[in-house]
Short mmCIF file of C-alpha atoms and ligand atoms in Angstrom, two decimals:
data_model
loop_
_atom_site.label_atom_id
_atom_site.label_comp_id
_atom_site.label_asym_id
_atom_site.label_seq_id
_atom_site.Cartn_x
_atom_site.Cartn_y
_atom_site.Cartn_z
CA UNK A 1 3.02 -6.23 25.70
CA UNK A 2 1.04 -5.23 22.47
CA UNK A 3 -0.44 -7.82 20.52
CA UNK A 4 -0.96 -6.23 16.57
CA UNK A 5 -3.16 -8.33 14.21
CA UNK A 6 -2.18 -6.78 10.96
CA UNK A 7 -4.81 -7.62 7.87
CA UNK A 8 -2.96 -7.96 4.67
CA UNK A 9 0.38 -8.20 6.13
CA UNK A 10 1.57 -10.78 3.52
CA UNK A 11 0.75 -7.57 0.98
CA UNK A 12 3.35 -4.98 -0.39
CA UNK A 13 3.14 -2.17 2.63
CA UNK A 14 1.50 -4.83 4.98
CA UNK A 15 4.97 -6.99 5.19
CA UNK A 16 6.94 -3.73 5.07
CA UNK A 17 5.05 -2.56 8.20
CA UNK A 18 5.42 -6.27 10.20
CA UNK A 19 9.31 -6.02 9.51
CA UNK A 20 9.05 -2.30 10.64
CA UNK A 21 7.11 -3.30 13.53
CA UNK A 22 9.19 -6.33 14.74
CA UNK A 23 12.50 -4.51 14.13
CA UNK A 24 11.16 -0.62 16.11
CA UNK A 25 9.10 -2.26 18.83
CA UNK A 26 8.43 -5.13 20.97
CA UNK A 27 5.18 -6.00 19.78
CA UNK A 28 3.94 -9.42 18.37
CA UNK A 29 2.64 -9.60 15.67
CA UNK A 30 -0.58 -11.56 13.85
CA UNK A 31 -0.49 -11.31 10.21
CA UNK A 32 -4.14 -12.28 9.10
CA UNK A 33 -4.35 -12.47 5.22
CA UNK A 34 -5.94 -14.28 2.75
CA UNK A 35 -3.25 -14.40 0.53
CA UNK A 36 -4.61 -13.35 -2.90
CA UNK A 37 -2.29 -13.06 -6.08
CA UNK A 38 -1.19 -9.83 -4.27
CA UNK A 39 0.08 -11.49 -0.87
CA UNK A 40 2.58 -13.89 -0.29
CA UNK A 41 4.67 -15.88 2.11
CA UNK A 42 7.37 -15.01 0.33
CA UNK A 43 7.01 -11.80 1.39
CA UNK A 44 7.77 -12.28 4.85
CA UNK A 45 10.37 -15.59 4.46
CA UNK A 46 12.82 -13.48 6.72
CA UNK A 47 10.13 -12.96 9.65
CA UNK A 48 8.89 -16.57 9.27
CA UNK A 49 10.24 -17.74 12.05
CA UNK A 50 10.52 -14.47 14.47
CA UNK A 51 9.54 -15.85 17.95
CA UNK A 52 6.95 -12.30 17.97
CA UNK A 53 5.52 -13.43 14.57
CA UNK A 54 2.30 -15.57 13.64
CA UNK A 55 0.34 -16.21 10.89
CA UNK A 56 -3.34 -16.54 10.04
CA UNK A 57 -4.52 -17.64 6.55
CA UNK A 58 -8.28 -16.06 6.38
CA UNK A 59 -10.23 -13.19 4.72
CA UNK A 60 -11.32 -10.20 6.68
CA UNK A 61 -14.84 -10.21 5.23
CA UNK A 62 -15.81 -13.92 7.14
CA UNK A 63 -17.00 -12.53 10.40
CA UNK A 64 -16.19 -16.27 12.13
CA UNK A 65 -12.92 -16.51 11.30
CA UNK A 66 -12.67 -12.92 12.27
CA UNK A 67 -14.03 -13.26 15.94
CA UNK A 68 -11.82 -16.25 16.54
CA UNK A 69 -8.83 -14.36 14.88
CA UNK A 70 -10.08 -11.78 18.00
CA UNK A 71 -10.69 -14.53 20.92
CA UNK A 72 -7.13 -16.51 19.97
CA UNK A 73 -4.89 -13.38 20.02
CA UNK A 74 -6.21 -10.81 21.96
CA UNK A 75 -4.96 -7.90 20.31
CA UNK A 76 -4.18 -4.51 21.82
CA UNK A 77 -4.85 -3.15 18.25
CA UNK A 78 -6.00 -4.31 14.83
CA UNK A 79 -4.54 -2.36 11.81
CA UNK A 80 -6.21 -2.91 8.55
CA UNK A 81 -4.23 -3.12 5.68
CA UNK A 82 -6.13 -5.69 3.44
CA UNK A 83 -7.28 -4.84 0.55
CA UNK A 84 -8.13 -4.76 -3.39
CA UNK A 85 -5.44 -2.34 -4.24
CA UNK A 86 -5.31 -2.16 -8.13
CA UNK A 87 -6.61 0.20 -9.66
CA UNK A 88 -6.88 -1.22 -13.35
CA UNK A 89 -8.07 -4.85 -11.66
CA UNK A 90 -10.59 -2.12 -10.00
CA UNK A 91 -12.69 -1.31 -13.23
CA UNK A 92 -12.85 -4.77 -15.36
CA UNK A 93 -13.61 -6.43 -12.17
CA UNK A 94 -15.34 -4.41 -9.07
CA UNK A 95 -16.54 -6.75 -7.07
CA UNK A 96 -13.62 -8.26 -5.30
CA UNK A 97 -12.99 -4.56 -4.14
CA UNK A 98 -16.42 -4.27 -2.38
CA UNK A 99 -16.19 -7.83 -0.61
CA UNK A 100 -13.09 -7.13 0.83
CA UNK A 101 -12.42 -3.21 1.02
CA UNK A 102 -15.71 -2.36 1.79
CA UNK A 103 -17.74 -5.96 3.86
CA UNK A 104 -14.54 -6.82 5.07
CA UNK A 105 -13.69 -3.05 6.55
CA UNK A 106 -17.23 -3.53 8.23
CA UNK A 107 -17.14 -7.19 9.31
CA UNK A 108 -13.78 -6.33 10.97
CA UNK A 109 -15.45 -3.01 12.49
CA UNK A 110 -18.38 -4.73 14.27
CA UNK A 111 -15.70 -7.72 15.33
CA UNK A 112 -13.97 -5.20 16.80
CA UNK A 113 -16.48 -3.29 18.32
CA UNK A 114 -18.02 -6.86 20.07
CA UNK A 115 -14.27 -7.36 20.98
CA UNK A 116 -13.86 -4.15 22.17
CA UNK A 117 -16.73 -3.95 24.54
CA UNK A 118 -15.79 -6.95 26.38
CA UNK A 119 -12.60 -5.45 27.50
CA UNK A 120 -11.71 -4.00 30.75
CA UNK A 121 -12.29 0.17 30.96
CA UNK A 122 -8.36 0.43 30.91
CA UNK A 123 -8.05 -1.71 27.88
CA UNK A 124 -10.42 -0.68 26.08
CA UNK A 125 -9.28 3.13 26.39
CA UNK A 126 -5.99 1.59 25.11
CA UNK A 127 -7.43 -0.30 22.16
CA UNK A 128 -6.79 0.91 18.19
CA UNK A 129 -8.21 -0.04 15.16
CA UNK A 130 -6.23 1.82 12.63
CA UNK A 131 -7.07 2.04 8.91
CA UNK A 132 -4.51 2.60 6.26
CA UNK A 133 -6.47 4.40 3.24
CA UNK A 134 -5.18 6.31 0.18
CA UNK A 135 -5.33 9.56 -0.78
CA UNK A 136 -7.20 8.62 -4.25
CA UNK A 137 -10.41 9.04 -1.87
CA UNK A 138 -10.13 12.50 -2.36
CA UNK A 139 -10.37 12.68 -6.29
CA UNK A 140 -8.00 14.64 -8.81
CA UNK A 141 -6.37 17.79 -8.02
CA UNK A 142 -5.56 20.43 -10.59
CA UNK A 143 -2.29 22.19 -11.08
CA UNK A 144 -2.61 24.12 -7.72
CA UNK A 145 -3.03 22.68 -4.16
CA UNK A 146 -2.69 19.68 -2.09
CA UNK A 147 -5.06 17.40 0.11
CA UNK A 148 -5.60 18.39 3.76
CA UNK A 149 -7.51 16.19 6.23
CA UNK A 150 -10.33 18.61 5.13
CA UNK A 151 -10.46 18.11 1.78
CA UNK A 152 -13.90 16.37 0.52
CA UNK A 153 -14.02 13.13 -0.99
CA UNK A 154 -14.15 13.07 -4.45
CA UNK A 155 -13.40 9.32 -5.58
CA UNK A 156 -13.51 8.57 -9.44
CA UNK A 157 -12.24 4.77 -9.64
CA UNK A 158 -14.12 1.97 -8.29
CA UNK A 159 -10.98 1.02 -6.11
CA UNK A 160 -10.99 4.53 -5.07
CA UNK A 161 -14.87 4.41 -4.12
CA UNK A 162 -14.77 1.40 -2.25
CA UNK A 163 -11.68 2.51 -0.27
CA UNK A 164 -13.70 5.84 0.86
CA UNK A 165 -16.77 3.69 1.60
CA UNK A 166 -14.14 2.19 3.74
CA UNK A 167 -12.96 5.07 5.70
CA UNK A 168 -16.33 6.90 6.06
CA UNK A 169 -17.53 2.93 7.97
CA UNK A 170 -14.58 3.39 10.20
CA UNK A 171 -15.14 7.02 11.39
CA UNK A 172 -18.63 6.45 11.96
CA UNK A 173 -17.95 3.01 14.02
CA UNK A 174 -16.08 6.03 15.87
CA UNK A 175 -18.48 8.96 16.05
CA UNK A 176 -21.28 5.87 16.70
CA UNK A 177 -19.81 3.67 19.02
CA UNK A 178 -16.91 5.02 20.78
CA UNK A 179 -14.56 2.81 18.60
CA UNK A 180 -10.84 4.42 18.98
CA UNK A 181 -10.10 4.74 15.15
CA UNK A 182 -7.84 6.07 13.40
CA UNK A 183 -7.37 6.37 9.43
CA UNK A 184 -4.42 7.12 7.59
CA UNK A 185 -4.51 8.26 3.50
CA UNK A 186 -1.00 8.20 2.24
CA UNK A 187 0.00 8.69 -1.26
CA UNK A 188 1.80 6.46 -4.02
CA UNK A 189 4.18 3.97 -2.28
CA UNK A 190 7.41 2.60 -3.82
CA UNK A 191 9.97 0.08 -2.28
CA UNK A 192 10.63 -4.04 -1.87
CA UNK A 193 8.14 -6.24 -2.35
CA UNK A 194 5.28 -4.36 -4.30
CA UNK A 195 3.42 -6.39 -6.99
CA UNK A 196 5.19 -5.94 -10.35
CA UNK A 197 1.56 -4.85 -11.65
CA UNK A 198 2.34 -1.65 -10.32
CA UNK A 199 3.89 1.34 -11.95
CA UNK A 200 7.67 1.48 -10.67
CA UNK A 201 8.25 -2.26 -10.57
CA UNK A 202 6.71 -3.02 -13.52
CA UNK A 203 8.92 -0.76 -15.29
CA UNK A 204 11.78 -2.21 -13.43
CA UNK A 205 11.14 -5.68 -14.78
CA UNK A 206 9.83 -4.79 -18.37
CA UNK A 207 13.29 -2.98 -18.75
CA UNK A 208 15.44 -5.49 -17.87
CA UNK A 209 13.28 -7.49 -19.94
CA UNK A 210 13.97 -5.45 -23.00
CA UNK A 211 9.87 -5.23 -23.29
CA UNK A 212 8.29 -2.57 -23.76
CA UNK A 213 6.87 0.59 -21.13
CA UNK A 214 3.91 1.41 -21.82
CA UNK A 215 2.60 4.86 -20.51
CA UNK A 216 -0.44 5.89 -19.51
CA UNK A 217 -2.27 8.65 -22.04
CA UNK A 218 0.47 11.68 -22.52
CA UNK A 219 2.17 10.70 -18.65
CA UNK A 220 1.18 13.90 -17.50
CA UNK A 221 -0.37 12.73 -14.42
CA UNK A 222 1.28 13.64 -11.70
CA UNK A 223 1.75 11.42 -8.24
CA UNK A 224 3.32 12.38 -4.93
CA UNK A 225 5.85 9.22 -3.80
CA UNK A 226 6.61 7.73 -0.35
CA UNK A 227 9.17 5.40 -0.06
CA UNK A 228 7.40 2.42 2.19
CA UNK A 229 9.65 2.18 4.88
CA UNK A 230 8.86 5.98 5.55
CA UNK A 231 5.04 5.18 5.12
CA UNK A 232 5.02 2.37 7.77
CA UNK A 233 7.23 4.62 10.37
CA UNK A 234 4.16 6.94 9.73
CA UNK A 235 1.71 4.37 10.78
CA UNK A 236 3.26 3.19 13.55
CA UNK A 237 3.43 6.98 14.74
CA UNK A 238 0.17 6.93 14.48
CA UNK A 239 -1.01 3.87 16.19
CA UNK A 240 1.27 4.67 19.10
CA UNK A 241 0.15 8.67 19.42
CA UNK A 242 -2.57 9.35 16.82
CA UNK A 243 -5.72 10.92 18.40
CA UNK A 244 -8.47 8.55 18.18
CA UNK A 245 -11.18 9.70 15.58
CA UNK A 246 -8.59 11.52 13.80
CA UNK A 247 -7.28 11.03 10.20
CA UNK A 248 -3.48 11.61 9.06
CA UNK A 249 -2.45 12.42 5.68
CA UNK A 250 1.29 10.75 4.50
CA UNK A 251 3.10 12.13 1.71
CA UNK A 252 6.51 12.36 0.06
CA UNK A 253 6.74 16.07 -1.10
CA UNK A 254 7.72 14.16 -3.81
CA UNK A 255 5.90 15.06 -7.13
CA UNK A 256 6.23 13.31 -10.39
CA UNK A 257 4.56 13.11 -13.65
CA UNK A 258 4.64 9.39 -14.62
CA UNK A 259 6.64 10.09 -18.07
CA UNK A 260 9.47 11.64 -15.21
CA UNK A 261 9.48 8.67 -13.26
CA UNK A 262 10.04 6.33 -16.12
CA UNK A 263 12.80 8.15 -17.65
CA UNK A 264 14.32 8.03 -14.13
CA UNK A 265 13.98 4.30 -13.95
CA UNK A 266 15.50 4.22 -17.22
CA UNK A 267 18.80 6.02 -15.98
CA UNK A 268 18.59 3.75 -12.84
CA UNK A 269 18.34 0.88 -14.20
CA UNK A 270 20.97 1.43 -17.20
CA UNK A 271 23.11 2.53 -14.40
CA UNK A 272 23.27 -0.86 -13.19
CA UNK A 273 22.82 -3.16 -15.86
CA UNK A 274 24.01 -0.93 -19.18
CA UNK A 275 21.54 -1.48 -22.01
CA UNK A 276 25.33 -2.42 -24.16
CA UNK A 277 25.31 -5.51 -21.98
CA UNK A 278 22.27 -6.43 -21.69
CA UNK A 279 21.14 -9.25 -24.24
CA UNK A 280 17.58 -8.80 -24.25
CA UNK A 281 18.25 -5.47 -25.41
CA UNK A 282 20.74 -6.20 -28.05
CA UNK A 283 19.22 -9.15 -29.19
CA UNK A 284 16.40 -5.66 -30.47
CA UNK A 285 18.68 -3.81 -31.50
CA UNK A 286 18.64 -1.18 -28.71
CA UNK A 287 21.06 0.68 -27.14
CA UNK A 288 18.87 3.13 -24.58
CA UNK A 289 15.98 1.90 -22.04
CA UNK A 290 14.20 5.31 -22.85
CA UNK A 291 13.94 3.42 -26.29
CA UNK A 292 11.27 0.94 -24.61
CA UNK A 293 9.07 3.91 -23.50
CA UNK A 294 5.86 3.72 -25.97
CA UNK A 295 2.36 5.65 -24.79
CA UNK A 296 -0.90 3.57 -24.98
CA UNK A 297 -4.50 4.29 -24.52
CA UNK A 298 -5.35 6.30 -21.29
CA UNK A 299 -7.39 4.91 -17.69
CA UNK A 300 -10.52 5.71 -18.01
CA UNK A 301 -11.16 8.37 -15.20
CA UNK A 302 -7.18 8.81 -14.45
CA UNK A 303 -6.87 10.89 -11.49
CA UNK A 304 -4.79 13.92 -13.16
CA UNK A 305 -2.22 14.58 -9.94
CA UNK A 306 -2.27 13.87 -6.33
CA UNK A 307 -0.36 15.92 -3.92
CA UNK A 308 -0.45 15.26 0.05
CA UNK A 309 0.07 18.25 2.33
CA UNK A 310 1.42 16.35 5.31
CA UNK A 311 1.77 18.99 7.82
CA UNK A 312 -0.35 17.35 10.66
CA UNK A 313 1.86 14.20 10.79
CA UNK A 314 5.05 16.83 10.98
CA UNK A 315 3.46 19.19 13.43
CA UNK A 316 1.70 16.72 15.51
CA UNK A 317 3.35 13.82 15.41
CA UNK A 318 6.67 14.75 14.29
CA UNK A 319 6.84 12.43 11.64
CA UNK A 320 8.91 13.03 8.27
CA UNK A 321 10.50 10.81 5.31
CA UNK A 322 13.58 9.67 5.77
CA UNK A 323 14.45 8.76 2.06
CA UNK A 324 14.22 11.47 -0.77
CA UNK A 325 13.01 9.91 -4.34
CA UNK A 326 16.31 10.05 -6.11
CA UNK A 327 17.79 7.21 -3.29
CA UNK A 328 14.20 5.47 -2.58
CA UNK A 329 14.02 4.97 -6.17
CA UNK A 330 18.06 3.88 -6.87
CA UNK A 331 17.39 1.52 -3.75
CA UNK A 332 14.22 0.07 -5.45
CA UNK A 333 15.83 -0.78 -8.39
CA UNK A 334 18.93 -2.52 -6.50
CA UNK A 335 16.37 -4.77 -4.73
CA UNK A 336 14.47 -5.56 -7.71
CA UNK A 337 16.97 -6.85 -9.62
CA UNK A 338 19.11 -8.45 -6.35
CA UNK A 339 15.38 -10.37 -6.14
CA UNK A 340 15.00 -11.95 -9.29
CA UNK A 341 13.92 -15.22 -7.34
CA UNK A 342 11.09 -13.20 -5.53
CA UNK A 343 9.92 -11.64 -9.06
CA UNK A 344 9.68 -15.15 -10.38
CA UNK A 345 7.63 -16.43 -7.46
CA UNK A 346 5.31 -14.21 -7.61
CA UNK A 347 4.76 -13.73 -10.99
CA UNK A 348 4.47 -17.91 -11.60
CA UNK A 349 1.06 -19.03 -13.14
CA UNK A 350 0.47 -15.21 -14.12
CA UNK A 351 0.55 -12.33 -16.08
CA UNK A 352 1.27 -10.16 -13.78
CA UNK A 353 2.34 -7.23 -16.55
CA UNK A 354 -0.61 -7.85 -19.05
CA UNK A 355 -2.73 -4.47 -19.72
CA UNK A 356 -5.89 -4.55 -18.40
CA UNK A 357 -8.17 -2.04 -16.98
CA UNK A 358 -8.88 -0.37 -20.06
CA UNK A 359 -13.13 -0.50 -19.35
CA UNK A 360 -13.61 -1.53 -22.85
P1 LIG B 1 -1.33 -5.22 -1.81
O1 LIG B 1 -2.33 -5.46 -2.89
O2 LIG B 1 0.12 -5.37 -2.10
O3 LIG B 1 -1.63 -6.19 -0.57
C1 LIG B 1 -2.92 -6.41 -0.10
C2 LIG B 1 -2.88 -7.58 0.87
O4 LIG B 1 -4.20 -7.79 1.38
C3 LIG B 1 -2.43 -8.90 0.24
O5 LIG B 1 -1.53 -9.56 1.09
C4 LIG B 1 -3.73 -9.68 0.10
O6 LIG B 1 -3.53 -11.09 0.15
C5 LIG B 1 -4.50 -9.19 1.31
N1 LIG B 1 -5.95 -9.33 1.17
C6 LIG B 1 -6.72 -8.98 0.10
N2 LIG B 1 -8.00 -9.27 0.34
C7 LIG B 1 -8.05 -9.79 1.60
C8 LIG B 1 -9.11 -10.26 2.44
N3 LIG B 1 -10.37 -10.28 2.00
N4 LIG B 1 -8.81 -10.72 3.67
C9 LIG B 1 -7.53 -10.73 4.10
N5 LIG B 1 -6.49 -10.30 3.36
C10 LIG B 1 -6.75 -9.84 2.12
O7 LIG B 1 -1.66 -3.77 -1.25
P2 LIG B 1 -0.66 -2.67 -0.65
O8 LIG B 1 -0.13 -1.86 -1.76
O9 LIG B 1 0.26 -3.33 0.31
O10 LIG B 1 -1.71 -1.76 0.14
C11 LIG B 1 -2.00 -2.02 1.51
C12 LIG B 1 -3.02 -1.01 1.98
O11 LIG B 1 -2.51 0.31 1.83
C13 LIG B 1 -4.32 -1.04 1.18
O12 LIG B 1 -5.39 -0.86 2.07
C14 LIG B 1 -4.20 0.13 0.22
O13 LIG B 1 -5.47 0.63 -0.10
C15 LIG B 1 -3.39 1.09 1.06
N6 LIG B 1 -2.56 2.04 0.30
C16 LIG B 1 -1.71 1.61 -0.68
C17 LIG B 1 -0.90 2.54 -1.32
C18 LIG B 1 0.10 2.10 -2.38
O14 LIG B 1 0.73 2.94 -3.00
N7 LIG B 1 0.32 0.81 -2.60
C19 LIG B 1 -0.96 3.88 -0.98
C20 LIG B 1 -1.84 4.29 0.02
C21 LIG B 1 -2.63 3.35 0.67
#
């Protein structure tokens, strides 16, 4: 039987994967997660009370709560999925992402690596501690290319930074100590449950809102989008026949400047609720979402375009999205505004949709 403790699985991809998981395979689960504003309970309400599913309250970077997290479940692997994930929240405030992105990577490491080296040969030949990491560790690209396994790091944000501090820990824990790692760097999810700080559902809920959507600088950068579900069948892939001490690029093949994605979301959403009927919008006087769109100062150090060349998962693992971005995104919106209790949750006490990150 395979025991998973899953950091930040109360998080936006963490309680995507833990569904995933419990649904495609017979493992239990541990969720371990701190619950910041990011992670909730709510997240997982439908898992709650899954007889393969428990919960931990605790932070990754507190090495005692860590080993006993270790010594009560006995995991067969640990995948890491907590984290500071916000880029804007990244430059006014920096520090949160180093405590947990960067101590907490390595407090879990050397847990692991203690835990590890009490196992039997067999198990511990059979152990994984996979990473999930972003492809903003490898900078901007230009027009041209895409990001191989290869490709240096480059990171310009301070989320970025830590998250590649991150990564490089892991491999070495690898190269070092014999630690079977793995590391995954995926590109811009989308789907249920993500933080409406974040692009698409922040658009979402601002529209329906008749409020405004702000864009970044001209909206020329570009990102590649994965539809979650597609991301965590990735990592699972990985953790079940990865090569340890290898990393695996995710990607959509699905490019979009920001300005295209918000128009979309525009269509989407007047699809289902038409702007006509809508009284937030007539009560201003609109009659077209695309109306809302207005373009605001730039991010400092905005990445210019991402673009994942996923070839390794296809060839060697087989793996490939199952959604295409017109339907991921239609689906997105559906669920967003089928969830308005969910939005209200975990927006309460918060402004979840305030600018920030400006570096001023
Ligand atoms: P999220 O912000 O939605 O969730 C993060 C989760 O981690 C939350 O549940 C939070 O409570 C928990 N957490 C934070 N600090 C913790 C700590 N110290 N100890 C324990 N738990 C803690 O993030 P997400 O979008 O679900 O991202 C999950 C992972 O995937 C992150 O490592 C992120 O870097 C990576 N990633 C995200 C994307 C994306 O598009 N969202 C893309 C590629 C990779």
């Amino acid at each position: 039987m395979q025991r998973l403790i899953v950091t930040g699985g109360a998080g936006f991809i963490g309680a995507n994967f833990v569904r995933g998981a419990l649904d495609h395979s017979d493992a239990e689960v541990v969720v371990f997660d701190k619950l910041t504003y990011a992670g909730s309970l709510e997240n997982l309400a439908d898992v709650a009370s899954h007889k393969r599913y428990h919960f931990v309250e605790g932070d990754i970077a507190d090495r005692e709560a860590v080993r006993q997290l270790l010594d009560t479940h006995r995991p067969t692997a640990i995948l890491n999925f907590a984290a500071e994930s916000h880029v804007d929240r990244s430059i006014d405030g920096p520090q949160d992402f180093i405590d947990t992105n960067i101590v907490g990577t390595f407090v879990l490491l050397e847990a692991a690596r203690a835990y590890a080296h009490a196992l039997s040969d067999e198990m511990r030949r059979a152990f994984r501690f996979l990473h999930v990491s972003t492809d903003e560790v490898y900078g901007s690209l230009g027009q041209e290319g895409y990001f191989v396994e290869t490709t240096p790091y480059a990171p310009n944000s301070p989320y970025a930074a830590s998250k590649a501090a991150a990564d490089h820990l892991v491999r070495a824990w690898g190269e070092t100590y014999g630690l079977p790692v793995l590391i995954t760097n995926c590109s811009n999810n989308y789907g249920p449950f993500q933080y409406p700080e974040k692009l698409i559902p922040l658009m979402i809920l601002n529209a329906v809102e008749a409020k405004n959507l702000p864009i970044y600088g001209d909206g020329s950068n570009v990102r590649d989008w994965l539809y979650v579900g597609d991301h965590c069948a990735g990592i699972l892939r990985v953790l079940e026949q990865g090569r340890p001490g290898e990393k695996y690029n995710l990607g959509g093949d699905a490019e979009r400047t920001n300005v295209e994605v918000v128009t979309t979301l525009c269509d989407l959403v007047e699809a289902e609720r038409p702007a006509t009927e809508n009284p937030h919008m007539t009560s201003r006087g609109l009659t077209s979402y695309r109306d809302l769109i207005t373009y605001v100062k730039d991010r400092p150090g905005h990445d210019q375009r991402y673009a994942i060349d996923a070839s390794k998962m296809r060839g060697e693992l087989g793996w490939t999205p199952q959604h295409d971005f017109a339907s991921g995104l239609r689906d997105t919106v559906r669920w967003y505004l089928a969830n308005e209790t969910w939005c209200r949750a975990v927006q309460a006490g918060r402004n979840a949709r305030s600018r920030i990150g400006l570096g001023d």
